[in-house]
């Protein structure tokens, strides 16, 4: 009897703090999971481009593979999207992107929140949009837990405590190839390395999320706190990009130059 009790205690001691409760990963859309592209620019044209309400968008590279991996590997994870775009735009955009099993990003989403769900905190029109509006989850995801929830956004300041957020690492316009003639322009990378990191940022998300899940389970610390710490420390580390690549069967074993040449 004592041996069984000891065994049970050992098993429980290695259970993550969120065991039995969901982990909520909330993705932004614009400049995070999708780019707005200018179809008149040959270097921004892509077979993956999507036309929605008069604008052209392109999903971030490896987006569907990363989401599929998270859902398959971690049954406790819930994927949501929260964008300042309109509900009609967001729903149409997410519906247009399919996973390998035919489900759309709408189908796998726990919640999809839009401009209508933003919280207005200021009427001062001289402020940035992210300073006038905030992404608050209390209504949209009423059972969310601050310890187990992370917002991934190109403007992390959209989050207000207790919601924790990290940068989506989206800094530049989409380019099929690095354009040295535009290096240094606003919203364009200054080097090919920066361009490569932009194209493959979803692999960095994946590695950091996996590391945060493992570290949280090992230490008992809040998942969201650990994720913020790892993002700050490791998001620019090229080895993290390689780790994310190796987590995906479709990419594992390929040379980095091949991944970057997509």
PDB file of C-alpha atoms in Angstrom:
ATOM      1  CA  UNK A   1       0.000   0.000   0.000  1.00  0.00           C
ATOM      2  CA  UNK A   2       2.784   2.403   0.936  1.00  0.00           C
ATOM      3  CA  UNK A   3       4.668   1.543  -2.229  1.00  0.00           C
ATOM      4  CA  UNK A   4       1.600   2.373  -4.322  1.00  0.00           C
ATOM      5  CA  UNK A   5       1.153   5.670  -2.507  1.00  0.00           C
ATOM      6  CA  UNK A   6       4.793   6.600  -3.085  1.00  0.00           C
ATOM      7  CA  UNK A   7       4.468   5.714  -6.757  1.00  0.00           C
ATOM      8  CA  UNK A   8       1.336   7.844  -7.075  1.00  0.00           C
ATOM      9  CA  UNK A   9       3.017  10.796  -5.405  1.00  0.00           C
ATOM     10  CA  UNK A  10       5.982  10.495  -7.752  1.00  0.00           C
ATOM     11  CA  UNK A  11       3.690  10.477 -10.782  1.00  0.00           C
ATOM     12  CA  UNK A  12       1.785  13.493  -9.546  1.00  0.00           C
ATOM     13  CA  UNK A  13       5.008  15.360  -8.788  1.00  0.00           C
ATOM     14  CA  UNK A  14       5.873  15.281 -12.485  1.00  0.00           C
ATOM     15  CA  UNK A  15       2.480  16.485 -13.662  1.00  0.00           C
ATOM     16  CA  UNK A  16       2.485  20.014 -15.097  1.00  0.00           C
ATOM     17  CA  UNK A  17       0.662  22.705 -13.164  1.00  0.00           C
ATOM     18  CA  UNK A  18      -2.015  22.873 -15.877  1.00  0.00           C
ATOM     19  CA  UNK A  19      -2.702  19.103 -15.968  1.00  0.00           C
ATOM     20  CA  UNK A  20      -6.379  18.622 -16.741  1.00  0.00           C
ATOM     21  CA  UNK A  21      -6.880  22.265 -17.740  1.00  0.00           C
ATOM     22  CA  UNK A  22      -6.352  23.895 -21.150  1.00  0.00           C
ATOM     23  CA  UNK A  23      -3.338  25.813 -22.391  1.00  0.00           C
ATOM     24  CA  UNK A  24      -4.595  28.740 -24.466  1.00  0.00           C
ATOM     25  CA  UNK A  25      -2.384  29.993 -27.302  1.00  0.00           C
ATOM     26  CA  UNK A  26      -3.913  33.147 -28.800  1.00  0.00           C
ATOM     27  CA  UNK A  27      -2.498  34.281 -32.135  1.00  0.00           C
ATOM     28  CA  UNK A  28      -2.774  37.720 -33.665  1.00  0.00           C
ATOM     29  CA  UNK A  29      -3.426  37.818 -37.431  1.00  0.00           C
ATOM     30  CA  UNK A  30      -1.881  40.842 -39.181  1.00  0.00           C
ATOM     31  CA  UNK A  31       1.933  40.680 -39.323  1.00  0.00           C
ATOM     32  CA  UNK A  32       1.808  37.589 -37.117  1.00  0.00           C
ATOM     33  CA  UNK A  33       0.036  34.676 -38.773  1.00  0.00           C
ATOM     34  CA  UNK A  34      -0.641  36.573 -42.023  1.00  0.00           C
ATOM     35  CA  UNK A  35       1.013  39.308 -44.070  1.00  0.00           C
ATOM     36  CA  UNK A  36      -0.683  42.001 -46.109  1.00  0.00           C
ATOM     37  CA  UNK A  37       1.083  41.879 -49.474  1.00  0.00           C
ATOM     38  CA  UNK A  38       1.217  44.276 -52.392  1.00  0.00           C
ATOM     39  CA  UNK A  39       0.443  42.253 -55.491  1.00  0.00           C
ATOM     40  CA  UNK A  40       1.900  44.933 -57.760  1.00  0.00           C
ATOM     41  CA  UNK A  41       5.334  44.162 -56.300  1.00  0.00           C
ATOM     42  CA  UNK A  42       6.783  41.096 -58.104  1.00  0.00           C
ATOM     43  CA  UNK A  43       8.793  40.151 -55.011  1.00  0.00           C
ATOM     44  CA  UNK A  44       5.623  39.940 -52.913  1.00  0.00           C
ATOM     45  CA  UNK A  45       3.595  37.807 -55.316  1.00  0.00           C
ATOM     46  CA  UNK A  46       2.984  34.268 -54.128  1.00  0.00           C
ATOM     47  CA  UNK A  47       0.936  31.226 -55.055  1.00  0.00           C
ATOM     48  CA  UNK A  48      -0.248  31.250 -51.435  1.00  0.00           C
ATOM     49  CA  UNK A  49      -1.779  34.728 -51.723  1.00  0.00           C
ATOM     50  CA  UNK A  50      -5.428  35.125 -50.702  1.00  0.00           C
ATOM     51  CA  UNK A  51      -7.787  37.869 -51.868  1.00  0.00           C
ATOM     52  CA  UNK A  52     -10.145  39.093 -49.134  1.00  0.00           C
ATOM     53  CA  UNK A  53     -12.325  42.198 -49.295  1.00  0.00           C
ATOM     54  CA  UNK A  54     -10.114  43.936 -51.830  1.00  0.00           C
ATOM     55  CA  UNK A  55      -6.807  43.182 -50.085  1.00  0.00           C
ATOM     56  CA  UNK A  56      -4.186  40.501 -50.595  1.00  0.00           C
ATOM     57  CA  UNK A  57      -2.856  38.358 -47.751  1.00  0.00           C
ATOM     58  CA  UNK A  58      -0.354  35.552 -47.394  1.00  0.00           C
ATOM     59  CA  UNK A  59      -0.122  33.097 -44.487  1.00  0.00           C
ATOM     60  CA  UNK A  60       3.139  32.999 -42.591  1.00  0.00           C
ATOM     61  CA  UNK A  61       5.405  30.148 -43.675  1.00  0.00           C
ATOM     62  CA  UNK A  62       4.946  26.885 -41.723  1.00  0.00           C
ATOM     63  CA  UNK A  63       1.801  28.215 -40.010  1.00  0.00           C
ATOM     64  CA  UNK A  64      -0.411  25.186 -40.591  1.00  0.00           C
ATOM     65  CA  UNK A  65       2.379  22.701 -39.830  1.00  0.00           C
ATOM     66  CA  UNK A  66       3.133  24.413 -36.523  1.00  0.00           C
ATOM     67  CA  UNK A  67      -0.528  24.492 -35.484  1.00  0.00           C
ATOM     68  CA  UNK A  68      -1.027  20.845 -36.474  1.00  0.00           C
ATOM     69  CA  UNK A  69       2.008  19.842 -34.426  1.00  0.00           C
ATOM     70  CA  UNK A  70       0.788  21.693 -31.340  1.00  0.00           C
ATOM     71  CA  UNK A  71      -2.708  20.224 -31.524  1.00  0.00           C
ATOM     72  CA  UNK A  72      -1.470  16.693 -32.155  1.00  0.00           C
ATOM     73  CA  UNK A  73       1.290  16.726 -29.554  1.00  0.00           C
ATOM     74  CA  UNK A  74      -0.573  18.549 -26.774  1.00  0.00           C
ATOM     75  CA  UNK A  75      -4.269  17.668 -26.448  1.00  0.00           C
ATOM     76  CA  UNK A  76      -4.624  20.330 -23.729  1.00  0.00           C
ATOM     77  CA  UNK A  77      -3.786  23.161 -26.137  1.00  0.00           C
ATOM     78  CA  UNK A  78      -6.549  25.415 -27.480  1.00  0.00           C
ATOM     79  CA  UNK A  79      -5.764  27.650 -30.446  1.00  0.00           C
ATOM     80  CA  UNK A  80      -7.556  30.994 -30.733  1.00  0.00           C
ATOM     81  CA  UNK A  81      -7.125  34.081 -32.895  1.00  0.00           C
ATOM     82  CA  UNK A  82      -7.586  37.693 -31.805  1.00  0.00           C
ATOM     83  CA  UNK A  83      -7.190  40.419 -34.413  1.00  0.00           C
ATOM     84  CA  UNK A  84      -8.173  44.055 -34.707  1.00  0.00           C
ATOM     85  CA  UNK A  85      -9.585  43.257 -38.155  1.00  0.00           C
ATOM     86  CA  UNK A  86     -13.318  42.948 -38.740  1.00  0.00           C
ATOM     87  CA  UNK A  87     -15.075  39.699 -37.937  1.00  0.00           C
ATOM     88  CA  UNK A  88     -16.036  39.123 -41.577  1.00  0.00           C
ATOM     89  CA  UNK A  89     -12.434  39.612 -42.754  1.00  0.00           C
ATOM     90  CA  UNK A  90     -10.975  37.423 -40.029  1.00  0.00           C
ATOM     91  CA  UNK A  91     -13.434  34.570 -40.536  1.00  0.00           C
ATOM     92  CA  UNK A  92     -13.013  34.554 -44.327  1.00  0.00           C
ATOM     93  CA  UNK A  93      -9.233  34.685 -44.060  1.00  0.00           C
ATOM     94  CA  UNK A  94      -9.000  31.861 -41.522  1.00  0.00           C
ATOM     95  CA  UNK A  95     -11.503  29.739 -43.433  1.00  0.00           C
ATOM     96  CA  UNK A  96      -9.344  29.952 -46.558  1.00  0.00           C
ATOM     97  CA  UNK A  97      -6.323  28.215 -44.970  1.00  0.00           C
ATOM     98  CA  UNK A  98      -6.551  24.443 -44.632  1.00  0.00           C
ATOM     99  CA  UNK A  99      -4.639  21.912 -42.577  1.00  0.00           C
ATOM    100  CA  UNK A 100      -3.463  18.632 -44.087  1.00  0.00           C
ATOM    101  CA  UNK A 101      -6.654  16.852 -42.997  1.00  0.00           C
ATOM    102  CA  UNK A 102      -8.864  19.405 -44.763  1.00  0.00           C
ATOM    103  CA  UNK A 103      -9.944  21.342 -41.683  1.00  0.00           C
ATOM    104  CA  UNK A 104      -9.638  25.112 -41.868  1.00  0.00           C
ATOM    105  CA  UNK A 105      -8.153  27.415 -39.260  1.00  0.00           C
ATOM    106  CA  UNK A 106     -11.744  28.275 -38.362  1.00  0.00           C
ATOM    107  CA  UNK A 107     -12.507  24.606 -37.717  1.00  0.00           C
ATOM    108  CA  UNK A 108      -9.638  24.118 -35.277  1.00  0.00           C
ATOM    109  CA  UNK A 109     -10.076  27.437 -33.453  1.00  0.00           C
ATOM    110  CA  UNK A 110     -11.365  27.565 -29.907  1.00  0.00           C
ATOM    111  CA  UNK A 111     -12.358  31.219 -30.302  1.00  0.00           C
ATOM    112  CA  UNK A 112     -11.988  33.862 -33.024  1.00  0.00           C
ATOM    113  CA  UNK A 113     -12.048  37.415 -31.683  1.00  0.00           C
ATOM    114  CA  UNK A 114     -12.087  40.567 -33.787  1.00  0.00           C
ATOM    115  CA  UNK A 115     -12.291  44.351 -33.754  1.00  0.00           C
ATOM    116  CA  UNK A 116     -15.717  44.106 -32.168  1.00  0.00           C
ATOM    117  CA  UNK A 117     -14.162  42.302 -29.182  1.00  0.00           C
ATOM    118  CA  UNK A 118     -11.441  44.871 -28.458  1.00  0.00           C
ATOM    119  CA  UNK A 119     -11.690  46.920 -25.281  1.00  0.00           C
ATOM    120  CA  UNK A 120     -11.485  50.684 -25.827  1.00  0.00           C
ATOM    121  CA  UNK A 121      -9.277  52.289 -23.181  1.00  0.00           C
ATOM    122  CA  UNK A 122      -8.779  55.735 -24.722  1.00  0.00           C
ATOM    123  CA  UNK A 123     -10.541  58.081 -27.149  1.00  0.00           C
ATOM    124  CA  UNK A 124      -7.310  59.967 -27.843  1.00  0.00           C
ATOM    125  CA  UNK A 125      -6.921  59.637 -31.634  1.00  0.00           C
ATOM    126  CA  UNK A 126      -3.281  60.743 -31.471  1.00  0.00           C
ATOM    127  CA  UNK A 127      -2.368  57.467 -29.768  1.00  0.00           C
ATOM    128  CA  UNK A 128      -1.444  54.268 -31.582  1.00  0.00           C
ATOM    129  CA  UNK A 129      -4.294  51.858 -32.241  1.00  0.00           C
ATOM    130  CA  UNK A 130      -2.782  49.431 -29.712  1.00  0.00           C
ATOM    131  CA  UNK A 131      -2.795  52.196 -27.090  1.00  0.00           C
ATOM    132  CA  UNK A 132      -6.453  53.058 -27.702  1.00  0.00           C
ATOM    133  CA  UNK A 133      -7.596  49.430 -27.745  1.00  0.00           C
ATOM    134  CA  UNK A 134      -6.650  46.348 -25.741  1.00  0.00           C
ATOM    135  CA  UNK A 135      -7.134  42.611 -26.125  1.00  0.00           C
ATOM    136  CA  UNK A 136      -9.035  41.477 -23.047  1.00  0.00           C
ATOM    137  CA  UNK A 137     -10.158  37.853 -22.890  1.00  0.00           C
ATOM    138  CA  UNK A 138     -12.725  37.867 -20.105  1.00  0.00           C
ATOM    139  CA  UNK A 139     -15.701  37.925 -22.471  1.00  0.00           C
ATOM    140  CA  UNK A 140     -14.279  36.118 -25.486  1.00  0.00           C
ATOM    141  CA  UNK A 141     -12.647  33.247 -23.573  1.00  0.00           C
ATOM    142  CA  UNK A 142     -14.449  33.317 -20.215  1.00  0.00           C
ATOM    143  CA  UNK A 143     -12.664  30.246 -18.786  1.00  0.00           C
ATOM    144  CA  UNK A 144      -9.142  31.394 -19.641  1.00  0.00           C
ATOM    145  CA  UNK A 145      -6.449  31.131 -16.967  1.00  0.00           C
ATOM    146  CA  UNK A 146      -3.698  33.803 -16.920  1.00  0.00           C
ATOM    147  CA  UNK A 147      -1.164  31.190 -15.835  1.00  0.00           C
ATOM    148  CA  UNK A 148      -1.885  29.041 -18.871  1.00  0.00           C
ATOM    149  CA  UNK A 149      -2.538  31.644 -21.577  1.00  0.00           C
ATOM    150  CA  UNK A 150      -0.171  33.362 -23.995  1.00  0.00           C
ATOM    151  CA  UNK A 151      -0.862  36.025 -26.633  1.00  0.00           C
ATOM    152  CA  UNK A 152       1.535  35.958 -29.625  1.00  0.00           C
ATOM    153  CA  UNK A 153       1.311  39.367 -31.297  1.00  0.00           C
ATOM    154  CA  UNK A 154       3.515  41.704 -33.320  1.00  0.00           C
ATOM    155  CA  UNK A 155       2.345  44.375 -30.864  1.00  0.00           C
ATOM    156  CA  UNK A 156       2.559  42.671 -27.452  1.00  0.00           C
ATOM    157  CA  UNK A 157       1.362  45.884 -25.809  1.00  0.00           C
ATOM    158  CA  UNK A 158      -2.181  44.940 -26.870  1.00  0.00           C
ATOM    159  CA  UNK A 159      -2.229  42.724 -23.773  1.00  0.00           C
ATOM    160  CA  UNK A 160      -3.012  44.065 -20.319  1.00  0.00           C
ATOM    161  CA  UNK A 161      -2.312  42.273 -17.068  1.00  0.00           C
ATOM    162  CA  UNK A 162      -2.957  39.560 -16.145  1.00  0.00           C
ATOM    163  CA  UNK A 163      -2.745  38.450 -19.801  1.00  0.00           C
ATOM    164  CA  UNK A 164       0.871  37.776 -20.804  1.00  0.00           C
ATOM    165  CA  UNK A 165       2.106  38.338 -24.333  1.00  0.00           C
ATOM    166  CA  UNK A 166       5.211  37.843 -26.447  1.00  0.00           C
ATOM    167  CA  UNK A 167       6.382  39.252 -29.758  1.00  0.00           C
ATOM    168  CA  UNK A 168       5.422  37.333 -32.881  1.00  0.00           C
ATOM    169  CA  UNK A 169       8.773  38.487 -34.299  1.00  0.00           C
ATOM    170  CA  UNK A 170       7.032  39.942 -37.335  1.00  0.00           C
ATOM    171  CA  UNK A 171       8.985  43.068 -38.253  1.00  0.00           C
ATOM    172  CA  UNK A 172       9.147  43.271 -42.042  1.00  0.00           C
ATOM    173  CA  UNK A 173       7.057  43.093 -45.202  1.00  0.00           C
ATOM    174  CA  UNK A 174       6.810  39.729 -46.909  1.00  0.00           C
ATOM    175  CA  UNK A 175       9.400  39.150 -49.645  1.00  0.00           C
ATOM    176  CA  UNK A 176       9.853  36.017 -51.753  1.00  0.00           C
ATOM    177  CA  UNK A 177      13.574  36.775 -51.973  1.00  0.00           C
ATOM    178  CA  UNK A 178      15.853  39.102 -50.084  1.00  0.00           C
ATOM    179  CA  UNK A 179      15.953  42.418 -51.953  1.00  0.00           C
ATOM    180  CA  UNK A 180      19.277  44.047 -51.227  1.00  0.00           C
ATOM    181  CA  UNK A 181      18.185  47.206 -53.034  1.00  0.00           C
ATOM    182  CA  UNK A 182      15.607  47.822 -50.290  1.00  0.00           C
ATOM    183  CA  UNK A 183      17.804  46.885 -47.353  1.00  0.00           C
ATOM    184  CA  UNK A 184      17.450  49.478 -44.642  1.00  0.00           C
ATOM    185  CA  UNK A 185      14.086  50.823 -45.815  1.00  0.00           C
ATOM    186  CA  UNK A 186      11.358  50.929 -43.218  1.00  0.00           C
ATOM    187  CA  UNK A 187       9.675  47.515 -42.864  1.00  0.00           C
ATOM    188  CA  UNK A 188      12.355  45.801 -44.949  1.00  0.00           C
ATOM    189  CA  UNK A 189      15.177  43.661 -43.521  1.00  0.00           C
ATOM    190  CA  UNK A 190      18.703  45.048 -43.565  1.00  0.00           C
ATOM    191  CA  UNK A 191      20.313  41.665 -44.182  1.00  0.00           C
ATOM    192  CA  UNK A 192      19.559  38.259 -45.630  1.00  0.00           C
ATOM    193  CA  UNK A 193      19.780  36.780 -42.143  1.00  0.00           C
ATOM    194  CA  UNK A 194      16.980  39.077 -40.941  1.00  0.00           C
ATOM    195  CA  UNK A 195      14.920  38.112 -43.996  1.00  0.00           C
ATOM    196  CA  UNK A 196      15.440  34.412 -43.264  1.00  0.00           C
ATOM    197  CA  UNK A 197      14.387  34.838 -39.633  1.00  0.00           C
ATOM    198  CA  UNK A 198      11.242  36.663 -40.731  1.00  0.00           C
ATOM    199  CA  UNK A 199      10.265  33.982 -43.235  1.00  0.00           C
ATOM    200  CA  UNK A 200      10.701  31.228 -40.641  1.00  0.00           C
ATOM    201  CA  UNK A 201       9.495  32.903 -37.461  1.00  0.00           C
ATOM    202  CA  UNK A 202       6.751  30.307 -36.911  1.00  0.00           C
ATOM    203  CA  UNK A 203       9.483  27.702 -36.334  1.00  0.00           C
ATOM    204  CA  UNK A 204      10.850  29.899 -33.545  1.00  0.00           C
ATOM    205  CA  UNK A 205       7.364  30.095 -31.991  1.00  0.00           C
ATOM    206  CA  UNK A 206       7.114  26.318 -32.080  1.00  0.00           C
ATOM    207  CA  UNK A 207      10.469  25.687 -30.412  1.00  0.00           C
ATOM    208  CA  UNK A 208       9.880  28.298 -27.718  1.00  0.00           C
ATOM    209  CA  UNK A 209       6.379  26.990 -26.966  1.00  0.00           C
ATOM    210  CA  UNK A 210       7.667  23.432 -26.672  1.00  0.00           C
ATOM    211  CA  UNK A 211      10.499  24.567 -24.416  1.00  0.00           C
ATOM    212  CA  UNK A 212       8.102  26.567 -22.242  1.00  0.00           C
ATOM    213  CA  UNK A 213       5.751  23.607 -21.888  1.00  0.00           C
ATOM    214  CA  UNK A 214       8.613  21.326 -20.877  1.00  0.00           C
ATOM    215  CA  UNK A 215      10.169  23.856 -18.497  1.00  0.00           C
ATOM    216  CA  UNK A 216       6.827  24.616 -16.864  1.00  0.00           C
ATOM    217  CA  UNK A 217       6.157  20.921 -16.338  1.00  0.00           C
ATOM    218  CA  UNK A 218       9.620  20.402 -14.861  1.00  0.00           C
ATOM    219  CA  UNK A 219       9.636  23.371 -12.499  1.00  0.00           C
ATOM    220  CA  UNK A 220       5.947  23.873 -11.721  1.00  0.00           C
ATOM    221  CA  UNK A 221       6.191  27.532 -12.766  1.00  0.00           C
ATOM    222  CA  UNK A 222       3.364  29.171 -14.698  1.00  0.00           C
ATOM    223  CA  UNK A 223       3.505  28.337 -18.402  1.00  0.00           C
ATOM    224  CA  UNK A 224       2.913  31.949 -19.463  1.00  0.00           C
ATOM    225  CA  UNK A 225       5.670  33.276 -17.199  1.00  0.00           C
ATOM    226  CA  UNK A 226       8.156  30.702 -18.454  1.00  0.00           C
ATOM    227  CA  UNK A 227       7.215  31.461 -22.071  1.00  0.00           C
ATOM    228  CA  UNK A 228       7.884  35.172 -21.605  1.00  0.00           C
ATOM    229  CA  UNK A 229      11.257  34.435 -20.023  1.00  0.00           C
ATOM    230  CA  UNK A 230      12.318  32.078 -22.816  1.00  0.00           C
ATOM    231  CA  UNK A 231      11.094  34.452 -25.528  1.00  0.00           C
ATOM    232  CA  UNK A 232      13.208  37.254 -24.083  1.00  0.00           C
ATOM    233  CA  UNK A 233      16.275  35.049 -23.783  1.00  0.00           C
ATOM    234  CA  UNK A 234      16.149  32.823 -26.867  1.00  0.00           C
ATOM    235  CA  UNK A 235      13.978  34.273 -29.646  1.00  0.00           C
ATOM    236  CA  UNK A 236      17.016  35.531 -31.610  1.00  0.00           C
ATOM    237  CA  UNK A 237      19.043  32.365 -31.122  1.00  0.00           C
ATOM    238  CA  UNK A 238      19.583  30.555 -34.469  1.00  0.00           C
ATOM    239  CA  UNK A 239      19.689  27.223 -32.646  1.00  0.00           C
ATOM    240  CA  UNK A 240      16.074  27.775 -31.621  1.00  0.00           C
ATOM    241  CA  UNK A 241      15.135  28.108 -35.283  1.00  0.00           C
ATOM    242  CA  UNK A 242      16.923  24.813 -36.012  1.00  0.00           C
ATOM    243  CA  UNK A 243      15.099  23.179 -33.099  1.00  0.00           C
ATOM    244  CA  UNK A 244      11.745  24.282 -34.487  1.00  0.00           C
ATOM    245  CA  UNK A 245      12.689  22.904 -37.894  1.00  0.00           C
ATOM    246  CA  UNK A 246      13.590  19.524 -36.388  1.00  0.00           C
ATOM    247  CA  UNK A 247      10.240  19.273 -34.598  1.00  0.00           C
ATOM    248  CA  UNK A 248       8.358  19.088 -37.903  1.00  0.00           C
ATOM    249  CA  UNK A 249       8.612  15.780 -39.793  1.00  0.00           C
ATOM    250  CA  UNK A 250       8.209  17.567 -43.125  1.00  0.00           C
ATOM    251  CA  UNK A 251      11.289  19.693 -42.408  1.00  0.00           C
ATOM    252  CA  UNK A 252      13.438  17.455 -40.211  1.00  0.00           C
ATOM    253  CA  UNK A 253      16.756  16.586 -41.749  1.00  0.00           C
ATOM    254  CA  UNK A 254      16.592  19.238 -44.436  1.00  0.00           C
ATOM    255  CA  UNK A 255      19.412  21.725 -44.634  1.00  0.00           C
ATOM    256  CA  UNK A 256      18.634  25.170 -43.258  1.00  0.00           C
ATOM    257  CA  UNK A 257      19.438  26.659 -46.656  1.00  0.00           C
ATOM    258  CA  UNK A 258      16.553  24.672 -48.157  1.00  0.00           C
ATOM    259  CA  UNK A 259      14.112  25.826 -45.499  1.00  0.00           C
ATOM    260  CA  UNK A 260      15.212  29.414 -45.938  1.00  0.00           C
ATOM    261  CA  UNK A 261      14.910  29.222 -49.714  1.00  0.00           C
ATOM    262  CA  UNK A 262      11.138  28.645 -49.640  1.00  0.00           C
TER     263      UNK A 262
END
